[in-house]
Backbone as CSV, one residue per row, in Angstrom:
resi,resn,N_x,N_y,N_z,CA_x,CA_y,CA_z,C_x,C_y,C_z
1,UNK,11.971,-10.404,-0.430,11.677,-9.994,-2.066,13.063,-9.164,-2.622
2,UNK,13.073,-9.141,-4.215,14.000,-8.147,-3.897,14.155,-7.292,-3.587
3,UNK,15.225,-6.720,-3.715,15.835,-5.187,-2.844,16.195,-4.389,-4.175
4,UNK,14.961,-3.574,-4.315,15.182,-2.968,-5.616,15.614,-1.671,-5.165
5,UNK,16.823,-0.970,-6.164,17.437,0.154,-6.335,16.870,1.516,-7.275
6,UNK,16.906,2.327,-7.063,16.025,3.000,-8.652,17.582,4.244,-9.171
7,UNK,18.261,3.618,-10.094,19.715,4.305,-10.858,19.541,5.344,-11.618
8,UNK,19.769,6.962,-11.235,19.340,7.401,-12.151,21.144,7.788,-13.046
9,UNK,21.225,7.791,-14.410,22.231,8.438,-14.756,22.626,9.488,-15.353
10,UNK,23.222,10.095,-14.888,23.454,11.289,-15.144,22.631,12.163,-15.725
11,UNK,21.685,11.912,-14.057,20.749,13.411,-14.712,20.637,14.698,-14.461
12,UNK,20.321,15.069,-15.268,20.347,16.864,-16.106,19.855,17.911,-15.088
13,UNK,18.579,17.631,-14.484,18.066,18.611,-13.670,17.429,17.987,-12.183
14,UNK,17.935,18.898,-11.325,18.052,18.530,-10.125,16.649,18.597,-9.805
15,UNK,15.805,19.298,-10.259,14.584,19.342,-9.869,13.240,18.207,-10.185
16,UNK,14.578,16.697,-11.064,13.904,15.951,-11.934,14.492,15.079,-11.134
17,UNK,15.361,15.347,-10.381,16.062,13.840,-8.895,15.075,14.071,-7.631
18,UNK,14.571,15.090,-7.533,13.810,15.557,-6.287,12.723,14.882,-6.466
19,UNK,11.819,15.452,-7.700,10.762,14.386,-8.252,10.714,12.915,-8.169
20,UNK,11.698,12.250,-8.349,11.944,11.223,-8.675,12.567,10.128,-6.833
21,UNK,12.890,11.652,-6.372,12.519,10.913,-4.549,11.323,11.096,-4.250
22,UNK,10.614,11.599,-4.350,9.376,12.033,-3.998,8.162,10.383,-4.515
23,UNK,8.525,10.535,-5.517,7.224,9.368,-6.038,8.100,7.797,-6.073
24,UNK,9.229,7.546,-5.825,9.533,6.775,-4.831,9.265,6.533,-3.281
25,UNK,9.198,7.380,-2.645,8.576,7.500,-1.456,7.033,7.130,-1.392
26,UNK,6.557,7.730,-2.762,5.211,7.178,-2.297,4.673,6.424,-2.275
27,UNK,5.627,4.932,-3.328,5.495,3.755,-3.644,6.097,2.566,-2.983
28,UNK,6.626,3.393,-1.419,7.417,2.387,-0.679,9.036,2.624,-0.785
29,UNK,9.437,2.551,-1.785,11.050,2.712,-2.454,11.940,3.832,-1.571
30,UNK,13.251,3.405,-0.964,14.150,4.108,-0.306,15.439,4.433,-1.334
31,UNK,15.920,3.578,-1.858,16.829,3.314,-2.624,17.422,3.802,-3.585
32,UNK,17.660,5.459,-3.625,18.234,5.712,-4.559,19.917,6.301,-5.149
33,UNK,19.464,5.618,-6.482,21.570,5.493,-6.725,21.686,6.846,-7.893
34,UNK,22.378,7.434,-7.682,22.979,8.442,-8.546,24.363,8.613,-9.082
35,UNK,24.226,8.044,-10.494,25.578,8.348,-11.682,25.975,9.558,-12.060
36,UNK,27.406,10.198,-11.176,27.221,11.708,-11.852,26.325,12.799,-12.227
37,UNK,25.930,13.355,-11.016,24.628,13.929,-11.720,24.838,15.270,-11.483
38,UNK,23.515,16.056,-11.981,24.161,17.010,-11.612,24.174,17.900,-10.233
39,UNK,24.479,18.702,-9.678,24.580,19.806,-8.550,23.464,19.666,-7.985
40,UNK,23.084,18.671,-7.045,21.589,19.091,-6.441,21.412,20.198,-5.740
41,UNK,20.836,21.104,-6.037,20.306,22.088,-5.163,19.507,22.509,-4.612
42,UNK,18.491,23.614,-4.046,17.532,24.254,-3.961,16.192,23.333,-4.271
43,UNK,16.342,23.377,-5.826,15.081,23.035,-6.289,15.030,21.656,-6.783
44,UNK,16.072,20.405,-5.965,16.129,19.130,-5.663,15.375,18.872,-4.194
45,UNK,15.473,19.721,-3.674,15.321,19.728,-2.233,13.749,19.910,-2.028
46,UNK,13.037,20.922,-2.451,12.584,21.286,-2.789,10.955,20.780,-3.707
47,UNK,11.376,19.785,-4.508,10.627,19.051,-5.394,10.759,17.885,-4.473
48,UNK,11.482,17.505,-3.988,11.569,16.347,-2.742,10.363,16.156,-1.771
49,UNK,9.900,17.604,-1.419,9.097,17.733,-0.342,9.706,16.602,0.570
50,UNK,8.736,15.673,1.346,9.104,15.222,2.455,9.664,13.599,2.141
51,UNK,10.444,13.539,0.662,11.317,12.823,0.566,12.380,13.093,0.646
52,UNK,12.999,13.866,1.148,14.457,14.489,1.704,15.614,13.478,2.123
53,UNK,14.663,12.441,2.963,15.001,11.529,3.113,16.134,10.545,2.627
54,UNK,15.362,9.979,1.204,15.461,9.586,0.141,16.672,10.233,-0.732
55,UNK,15.985,11.734,-0.881,17.290,12.085,-1.205,18.491,12.537,-0.625
56,UNK,18.786,12.610,0.851,19.835,12.493,1.020,20.500,11.533,1.576
57,UNK,19.836,10.298,1.251,20.728,8.790,1.316,20.846,8.164,0.122
58,UNK,20.989,9.218,-0.790,21.081,8.721,-2.362,22.731,8.296,-2.107
59,UNK,22.987,6.944,-3.061,24.296,6.467,-2.794,25.079,7.063,-4.712
60,UNK,26.233,7.587,-4.456,27.167,8.171,-5.420,27.667,6.816,-6.242
61,UNK,27.268,6.414,-7.575,28.157,5.391,-7.755,28.149,5.603,-9.420
62,UNK,29.397,4.846,-9.978,29.829,4.707,-11.112,28.700,3.517,-11.809
63,UNK,28.363,3.672,-13.538,28.107,2.586,-13.852,28.818,1.272,-13.818
64,UNK,29.766,1.533,-13.865,30.498,-0.162,-13.677,30.718,-0.783,-12.422
65,UNK,30.216,0.648,-11.164,29.906,-0.582,-10.357,28.796,-0.787,-9.780
66,UNK,27.744,0.024,-10.442,26.398,-0.502,-10.565,26.385,-2.233,-11.197
67,UNK,26.665,-1.971,-11.695,26.955,-3.235,-13.094,27.880,-3.989,-12.015
68,UNK,28.687,-4.076,-10.740,29.339,-4.796,-10.385,28.719,-5.807,-9.536
69,UNK,28.024,-4.517,-8.497,27.404,-4.862,-6.818,26.010,-5.429,-7.217
70,UNK,25.087,-5.230,-8.104,23.626,-5.571,-8.401,23.770,-6.857,-9.045
71,UNK,22.926,-7.580,-8.504,22.490,-9.105,-8.730,21.618,-9.199,-10.283
72,UNK,20.934,-7.884,-10.161,19.897,-8.084,-11.657,20.123,-6.527,-11.910
73,UNK,20.247,-6.483,-13.141,20.102,-4.585,-13.835,19.061,-4.983,-14.867
74,UNK,17.921,-4.049,-14.522,17.121,-4.071,-15.553,17.518,-2.105,-16.072
75,UNK,17.375,-2.394,-17.685,17.753,-0.527,-18.458,16.682,-0.722,-18.791
76,UNK,16.046,1.181,-19.172,14.661,1.219,-19.088,14.978,1.977,-20.585
77,UNK,14.601,1.703,-21.764,14.455,2.529,-22.870,13.409,3.310,-23.225
78,UNK,13.504,4.054,-23.848,12.208,5.017,-24.776,12.486,4.261,-26.405
79,UNK,13.757,3.779,-26.913,13.881,3.548,-27.905,14.495,1.858,-27.793
80,UNK,13.404,1.577,-28.591,13.267,0.258,-28.786,14.005,-0.846,-30.191
81,UNK,14.805,-1.493,-30.565,14.824,-2.433,-32.015,13.613,-2.836,-32.300
82,UNK,13.963,-2.483,-33.994,12.499,-3.160,-34.499,12.732,-4.498,-35.365
83,UNK,14.157,-4.888,-34.706,14.092,-6.727,-35.388,14.955,-6.978,-34.375
84,UNK,15.007,-8.369,-33.965,15.916,-9.060,-33.655,17.345,-9.301,-34.158
85,UNK,17.429,-9.036,-34.947,18.707,-8.940,-36.019,19.654,-7.429,-35.224
86,UNK,19.189,-6.645,-34.713,19.680,-5.375,-33.807,19.747,-5.886,-32.274
87,UNK,19.882,-6.843,-31.860,19.517,-7.402,-30.684,19.625,-5.985,-29.247
88,UNK,20.676,-5.643,-29.096,20.715,-4.415,-28.248,19.944,-3.872,-27.435
89,UNK,18.255,-3.719,-28.193,17.515,-2.957,-27.656,16.146,-4.314,-28.012
90,UNK,16.608,-5.175,-27.762,15.551,-6.323,-27.896,15.771,-7.455,-27.199
91,UNK,14.686,-8.758,-27.078,13.570,-7.819,-27.084,13.468,-6.692,-25.175
92,UNK,12.247,-6.805,-25.438,11.982,-6.003,-24.515,10.597,-6.076,-23.787
93,UNK,10.827,-5.125,-22.735,9.624,-5.745,-22.031,8.732,-4.798,-20.731
94,UNK,7.253,-4.414,-20.807,6.659,-3.576,-19.910,7.045,-3.817,-18.632
95,UNK,6.466,-2.509,-17.952,6.980,-2.875,-16.986,6.142,-3.407,-15.881
96,UNK,5.533,-4.169,-16.703,4.294,-4.802,-15.771,4.927,-6.603,-15.826
97,UNK,5.454,-6.513,-16.860,6.155,-8.215,-17.608,7.820,-7.828,-16.694
98,UNK,7.798,-7.083,-16.444,9.354,-7.105,-15.572,9.227,-7.424,-13.926
99,UNK,7.580,-6.794,-13.451,7.606,-7.460,-12.217,7.186,-8.842,-11.874
100,UNK,6.551,-9.458,-13.080,6.367,-11.082,-13.056,8.230,-11.603,-13.077
101,UNK,8.769,-10.972,-14.125,10.414,-11.786,-13.996,11.032,-11.956,-12.503
102,UNK,10.639,-10.503,-12.187,11.908,-10.454,-11.069,11.287,-10.310,-9.109
103,UNK,9.665,-11.134,-9.722,8.657,-10.885,-8.159,9.890,-12.463,-7.549
104,UNK,9.837,-12.569,-8.280,10.724,-14.249,-7.257,12.645,-13.860,-7.082
105,UNK,12.992,-13.191,-6.935,14.523,-12.710,-7.057,14.691,-12.329,-5.744
106,UNK,15.315,-13.072,-4.717,15.878,-12.660,-3.477,17.463,-12.042,-3.196
107,UNK,17.162,-10.814,-4.296,18.841,-10.245,-4.159,18.491,-8.928,-4.910
108,UNK,19.382,-8.521,-5.004,19.547,-7.009,-5.220,19.172,-6.396,-6.931
109,UNK,18.513,-5.765,-6.870,18.109,-5.426,-8.831,18.195,-4.013,-9.006
110,UNK,18.505,-3.450,-9.341,19.340,-1.827,-10.470,18.023,-1.561,-11.417
111,UNK,16.974,-0.964,-11.415,16.331,-0.399,-12.561,17.113,1.240,-12.774
112,UNK,17.707,1.083,-13.827,18.244,2.159,-14.436,17.489,3.232,-15.446
113,UNK,17.859,4.174,-14.843,17.055,5.448,-15.775,17.925,6.264,-16.759
114,UNK,17.978,6.612,-17.584,19.253,7.418,-18.691,18.831,8.604,-18.683
115,UNK,19.408,9.574,-19.137,19.569,11.146,-18.567,18.078,11.522,-19.513
116,UNK,17.794,12.597,-19.296,16.892,13.361,-19.677,16.571,13.465,-21.345
117,UNK,17.772,13.669,-21.660,17.588,14.256,-23.352,18.239,12.642,-24.004
118,UNK,18.916,12.076,-24.013,19.007,10.909,-24.640,19.465,9.325,-24.145
119,UNK,18.627,9.620,-22.994,18.509,8.010,-22.329,20.273,7.719,-21.856
120,UNK,20.070,6.075,-22.680,21.413,4.841,-21.702,21.643,4.950,-23.079
121,UNK,23.359,4.677,-22.936,23.718,4.464,-24.404,23.569,2.822,-24.707
122,UNK,24.452,2.631,-25.878,23.962,1.265,-25.975,25.125,0.341,-24.943
123,UNK,26.113,0.737,-24.979,27.279,0.697,-24.069,26.897,0.389,-22.484
124,UNK,26.037,0.994,-21.571,25.117,0.861,-20.654,24.256,0.177,-21.074
125,UNK,23.247,0.008,-22.237,21.920,-1.156,-22.182,23.355,-2.643,-22.815
126,UNK,24.084,-2.372,-23.097,24.848,-3.643,-23.305,24.545,-4.819,-22.362
127,UNK,25.403,-4.983,-20.947,25.106,-5.380,-20.023,24.395,-5.453,-19.190
128,UNK,23.068,-4.868,-19.288,21.769,-5.170,-18.691,21.167,-6.703,-18.639
129,UNK,20.732,-7.206,-17.739,19.992,-8.258,-17.909,18.908,-8.491,-18.511
130,UNK,18.095,-7.081,-18.254,16.748,-7.381,-19.156,16.523,-5.450,-19.403
131,UNK,15.677,-5.236,-20.766,15.203,-4.547,-21.435,13.903,-3.725,-21.061
132,UNK,13.587,-2.799,-20.346,12.467,-2.518,-20.473,11.834,-1.138,-20.884
133,UNK,10.555,-1.183,-21.749,10.621,0.306,-22.245,8.633,0.686,-21.441
134,UNK,7.980,1.428,-20.886,7.127,1.734,-21.005,6.121,2.626,-22.628
135,UNK,5.169,1.659,-22.610,4.240,1.708,-24.076,3.592,3.084,-23.561
136,UNK,4.027,3.713,-25.364,3.370,5.269,-25.078,2.623,5.511,-25.970
137,UNK,2.190,6.601,-26.658,1.310,6.477,-27.501,2.689,7.642,-28.358
138,UNK,2.439,7.437,-29.758,2.935,7.608,-30.613,3.033,9.023,-30.971
139,UNK,2.048,9.504,-30.341,1.517,11.870,-30.637,2.766,12.148,-29.923
140,UNK,2.926,11.627,-28.499,3.661,11.981,-27.717,4.667,10.765,-26.954
141,UNK,5.365,10.195,-27.362,6.136,8.787,-27.045,7.163,9.248,-25.238
142,UNK,7.712,10.933,-25.223,8.486,10.977,-24.475,8.040,10.897,-22.969
143,UNK,8.441,10.682,-21.732,8.068,10.709,-20.402,8.981,11.451,-19.703
144,UNK,8.669,12.112,-19.024,9.465,12.912,-18.154,9.905,12.263,-16.832
145,UNK,11.640,12.106,-16.785,11.820,10.734,-15.760,11.389,10.989,-14.670
146,UNK,10.300,11.542,-13.974,10.018,11.013,-12.901,9.482,10.519,-12.777
147,UNK,8.221,10.943,-13.979,6.895,10.301,-14.412,7.074,8.465,-14.843
148,UNK,8.224,8.752,-15.336,9.113,7.237,-16.146,9.003,6.185,-14.944
149,UNK,9.888,6.516,-13.659,10.011,6.061,-12.384,8.984,5.544,-11.714
150,UNK,8.192,6.703,-11.659,6.964,6.228,-10.878,6.096,5.656,-11.369
151,UNK,6.264,4.843,-12.554,5.129,3.768,-13.549,6.027,2.760,-12.856
152,UNK,7.031,3.136,-13.432,7.939,1.368,-12.924,8.066,1.527,-11.266
153,UNK,7.761,2.669,-10.365,7.980,1.880,-8.903,6.719,1.741,-8.547
154,UNK,4.914,1.841,-9.593,4.339,1.738,-8.803,3.954,-0.039,-9.764
155,UNK,4.236,-0.218,-10.520,4.086,-1.924,-11.230,4.739,-2.320,-9.999
156,UNK,6.257,-1.822,-9.720,6.725,-2.984,-8.327,6.596,-3.112,-6.901
157,UNK,5.989,-1.996,-6.914,5.609,-2.145,-5.523,4.550,-3.657,-4.798
158,UNK,4.803,-3.772,-3.453,4.762,-4.628,-3.284,4.750,-6.047,-3.822
159,UNK,5.873,-6.226,-3.797,6.465,-7.479,-4.327,6.194,-8.274,-3.697
160,UNK,6.155,-9.636,-3.884,5.923,-10.979,-2.643,7.649,-11.273,-2.820
161,UNK,7.851,-12.150,-1.341,8.750,-12.499,-0.746,9.644,-13.175,-1.839
162,UNK,11.174,-12.868,-2.299,11.822,-14.460,-3.123,12.224,-15.623,-2.810
163,UNK,12.445,-16.430,-3.432,12.269,-17.663,-2.667,13.756,-18.135,-3.638
164,UNK,14.283,-17.396,-3.688,15.912,-17.881,-3.955,17.267,-17.030,-4.077
165,UNK,18.662,-17.275,-4.203,19.230,-16.539,-4.629,19.896,-16.439,-5.685
166,UNK,20.004,-15.532,-6.895,20.447,-15.402,-7.636,22.083,-15.564,-7.555
167,UNK,22.589,-15.782,-8.938,24.076,-15.715,-9.481,24.230,-14.176,-9.280
168,UNK,25.679,-14.215,-8.776,25.948,-12.536,-8.971,26.052,-12.197,-9.853
169,UNK,26.899,-10.838,-9.881,27.765,-9.903,-11.298,28.607,-10.640,-10.898
170,UNK,29.612,-10.917,-10.305,30.930,-11.846,-10.863,30.803,-12.876,-11.211
171,UNK,30.171,-14.076,-10.946,29.440,-14.785,-11.083,28.989,-14.970,-12.667
172,UNK,28.050,-14.088,-13.193,27.988,-14.268,-14.377,28.759,-13.585,-15.590
173,UNK,29.462,-12.772,-14.768,31.120,-11.829,-15.722,31.824,-13.439,-15.759
174,UNK,32.087,-14.286,-15.371,33.110,-15.492,-15.359,32.546,-16.650,-16.687
175,UNK,30.805,-16.496,-16.243,30.167,-17.393,-17.330,30.469,-17.154,-18.997
176,UNK,30.678,-15.913,-18.961,30.141,-14.888,-20.127,31.486,-15.218,-20.840
177,UNK,32.496,-14.716,-20.092,34.433,-14.681,-20.570,34.262,-16.300,-21.129
178,UNK,33.812,-16.959,-20.336,34.490,-18.921,-20.396,33.172,-18.961,-21.674
179,UNK,31.655,-18.208,-21.769,31.366,-18.457,-23.633,32.039,-18.274,-24.582
180,UNK,32.220,-16.244,-24.270,33.672,-16.335,-25.501,35.081,-16.932,-25.531
181,UNK,35.421,-17.112,-24.759,36.356,-18.499,-24.999,36.160,-19.570,-25.318
182,UNK,34.876,-20.000,-25.448,34.328,-21.291,-26.061,34.262,-20.883,-27.315
183,UNK,33.294,-19.774,-27.831,33.051,-19.606,-29.083,34.848,-19.376,-30.134
184,UNK,35.407,-19.138,-29.136,37.177,-19.173,-29.703,37.427,-20.921,-30.696
185,UNK,37.569,-21.749,-29.290,37.268,-23.192,-29.165,36.460,-23.897,-30.463
186,UNK,35.265,-23.311,-30.962,35.048,-23.905,-31.525,34.931,-22.884,-32.726
187,UNK,35.571,-21.676,-33.215,35.610,-21.122,-34.094,34.772,-20.558,-34.561
188,UNK,33.689,-20.073,-33.889,32.591,-19.089,-34.497,33.147,-17.879,-35.210
189,UNK,32.551,-17.224,-35.972,33.037,-16.971,-36.892,33.324,-14.977,-36.128
190,UNK,34.458,-14.369,-35.940,34.537,-13.020,-35.839,33.526,-11.603,-35.540
191,UNK,33.075,-12.106,-37.218,31.996,-11.293,-37.555,30.494,-11.649,-36.705
192,UNK,30.398,-12.291,-36.041,28.744,-12.041,-35.813,29.222,-12.419,-33.793
193,UNK,30.608,-11.963,-33.391,31.300,-12.925,-31.937,30.274,-11.838,-31.167
194,UNK,30.007,-10.214,-31.147,29.542,-9.323,-30.538,27.910,-9.591,-30.704
195,UNK,27.582,-9.721,-31.905,26.322,-10.100,-31.514,25.578,-10.863,-30.774
196,UNK,26.397,-12.530,-31.156,25.887,-13.419,-30.689,26.529,-13.370,-29.130
197,UNK,27.034,-12.572,-28.099,27.512,-12.435,-27.216,26.366,-11.421,-26.150
198,UNK,26.096,-10.621,-27.286,24.574,-9.540,-26.919,23.606,-10.372,-26.462
199,UNK,23.729,-11.208,-27.463,21.894,-12.187,-27.518,22.083,-12.894,-26.332
200,UNK,23.187,-13.944,-26.163,24.151,-14.533,-24.910,23.617,-13.937,-23.785
201,UNK,24.274,-12.882,-23.547,23.455,-11.966,-22.373,22.020,-11.793,-21.965
202,UNK,21.615,-11.806,-23.258,20.194,-10.769,-23.055,19.205,-11.942,-22.832
203,UNK,19.592,-13.788,-23.471,18.732,-14.958,-22.730,19.502,-15.726,-21.287
204,UNK,20.306,-15.504,-20.883,21.469,-16.006,-19.622,20.498,-14.924,-18.705
205,UNK,20.214,-13.588,-19.437,20.304,-12.652,-18.043,18.809,-12.283,-17.600
206,UNK,17.816,-12.926,-18.664,16.642,-13.077,-18.150,16.036,-14.165,-17.298
207,UNK,16.850,-15.031,-17.672,16.437,-16.675,-16.979,16.699,-16.401,-15.391
208,UNK,17.497,-15.766,-14.974,17.548,-15.535,-13.842,18.498,-16.496,-13.063
209,UNK,19.723,-17.035,-13.232,20.002,-17.887,-13.233,21.116,-17.928,-11.863
210,UNK,20.956,-19.201,-11.089,20.908,-19.936,-9.786,23.070,-20.066,-9.626
211,UNK,23.433,-20.389,-8.850,24.907,-20.329,-8.585,25.189,-21.540,-8.805
212,UNK,24.278,-22.692,-8.653,24.418,-23.963,-8.943,24.223,-24.321,-10.808
213,UNK,22.952,-22.975,-11.494,23.081,-23.186,-12.866,24.146,-23.149,-13.447
214,UNK,24.958,-21.870,-13.299,25.993,-21.434,-13.732,27.419,-22.353,-13.741
215,UNK,27.290,-22.941,-13.043,27.999,-24.144,-12.313,27.693,-25.169,-13.236
216,UNK,26.379,-25.454,-13.114,26.630,-26.869,-14.640,26.538,-26.040,-15.862
217,UNK,25.566,-24.898,-16.522,26.756,-24.141,-17.718,28.227,-24.729,-17.886
218,UNK,29.417,-24.519,-16.538,30.860,-24.297,-16.797,30.897,-25.359,-17.096
219,UNK,30.262,-26.184,-16.401,31.128,-27.364,-16.714,30.491,-28.638,-17.797
220,UNK,29.297,-28.189,-18.171,28.838,-28.573,-19.922,30.131,-28.042,-20.834
221,UNK,30.415,-26.973,-20.784,31.474,-26.277,-21.694,32.637,-27.412,-21.731
222,UNK,33.306,-27.489,-20.020,34.514,-27.955,-20.126,33.849,-29.230,-20.541
223,UNK,33.712,-29.774,-20.469,32.969,-31.685,-20.954,33.348,-30.952,-22.047
224,UNK,32.421,-30.243,-22.906,32.427,-30.156,-24.305,34.103,-29.697,-25.249
225,UNK,34.847,-28.941,-23.819,36.473,-28.742,-24.158,37.074,-30.125,-24.522
226,UNK,36.923,-30.860,-23.421,37.619,-31.633,-23.265,37.353,-32.852,-24.195
227,UNK,36.524,-32.971,-24.678,36.233,-33.934,-25.900,37.062,-33.108,-27.521
228,UNK,36.797,-31.599,-27.886,37.534,-31.221,-28.274,39.288,-31.167,-28.466
229,UNK,39.338,-31.346,-27.456,40.420,-31.615,-27.032,41.167,-33.084,-27.082
230,UNK,40.932,-33.986,-26.711,41.088,-35.423,-27.246,40.235,-36.028,-28.254
231,UNK,39.424,-35.548,-29.073,38.878,-36.007,-30.054,39.789,-36.516,-31.412
232,UNK,39.783,-37.772,-31.533,40.633,-38.610,-32.742,40.917,-38.259,-33.906
């Protein structure tokens, strides 16, 4: 089954980190990753309660290390795009839909949660394979960090075993670099480049490509490049 890690990006309050560890253990999750967290003191320990083991074993990583190490990254956001013309936070999926998408992955999956005051930045969201948002009331849409983690953990608990290995982050970055270079070859307009590459990441990110599929896409582009070089 997917090896799921909960990643808290720069959490501001150690109590929220403790509560996160507790709700993770409630649903059978034990892999917690902290990116530049606040100091963890007595409040974190008290809020973790019987999940002290999850708190104590939390890994410290940078956001770059997260994107390099994990095969599939889901970024959560409370703010979503209203139009496909602004693809940074679009398309987005509910926790239940995320479950269906990652259920057959046999690899490492990171679920990113942002800061309590302003969430994840565009730069942090841009590299994600998938964007997730929790449907909430417009009257009061803001969830506590640990509550949001709890909802995702509830939806992702007891996933069936995966069936195939994903292409890893190095392979995917190589593919995106090849696509970027290919856009140069076909004289894709510069002013469209950033949005085009973001959309490509969104499309390919959620398709859960295998190593063979990535190799096939490289091959198709190389064939097109050969024809461009040898056209009459």
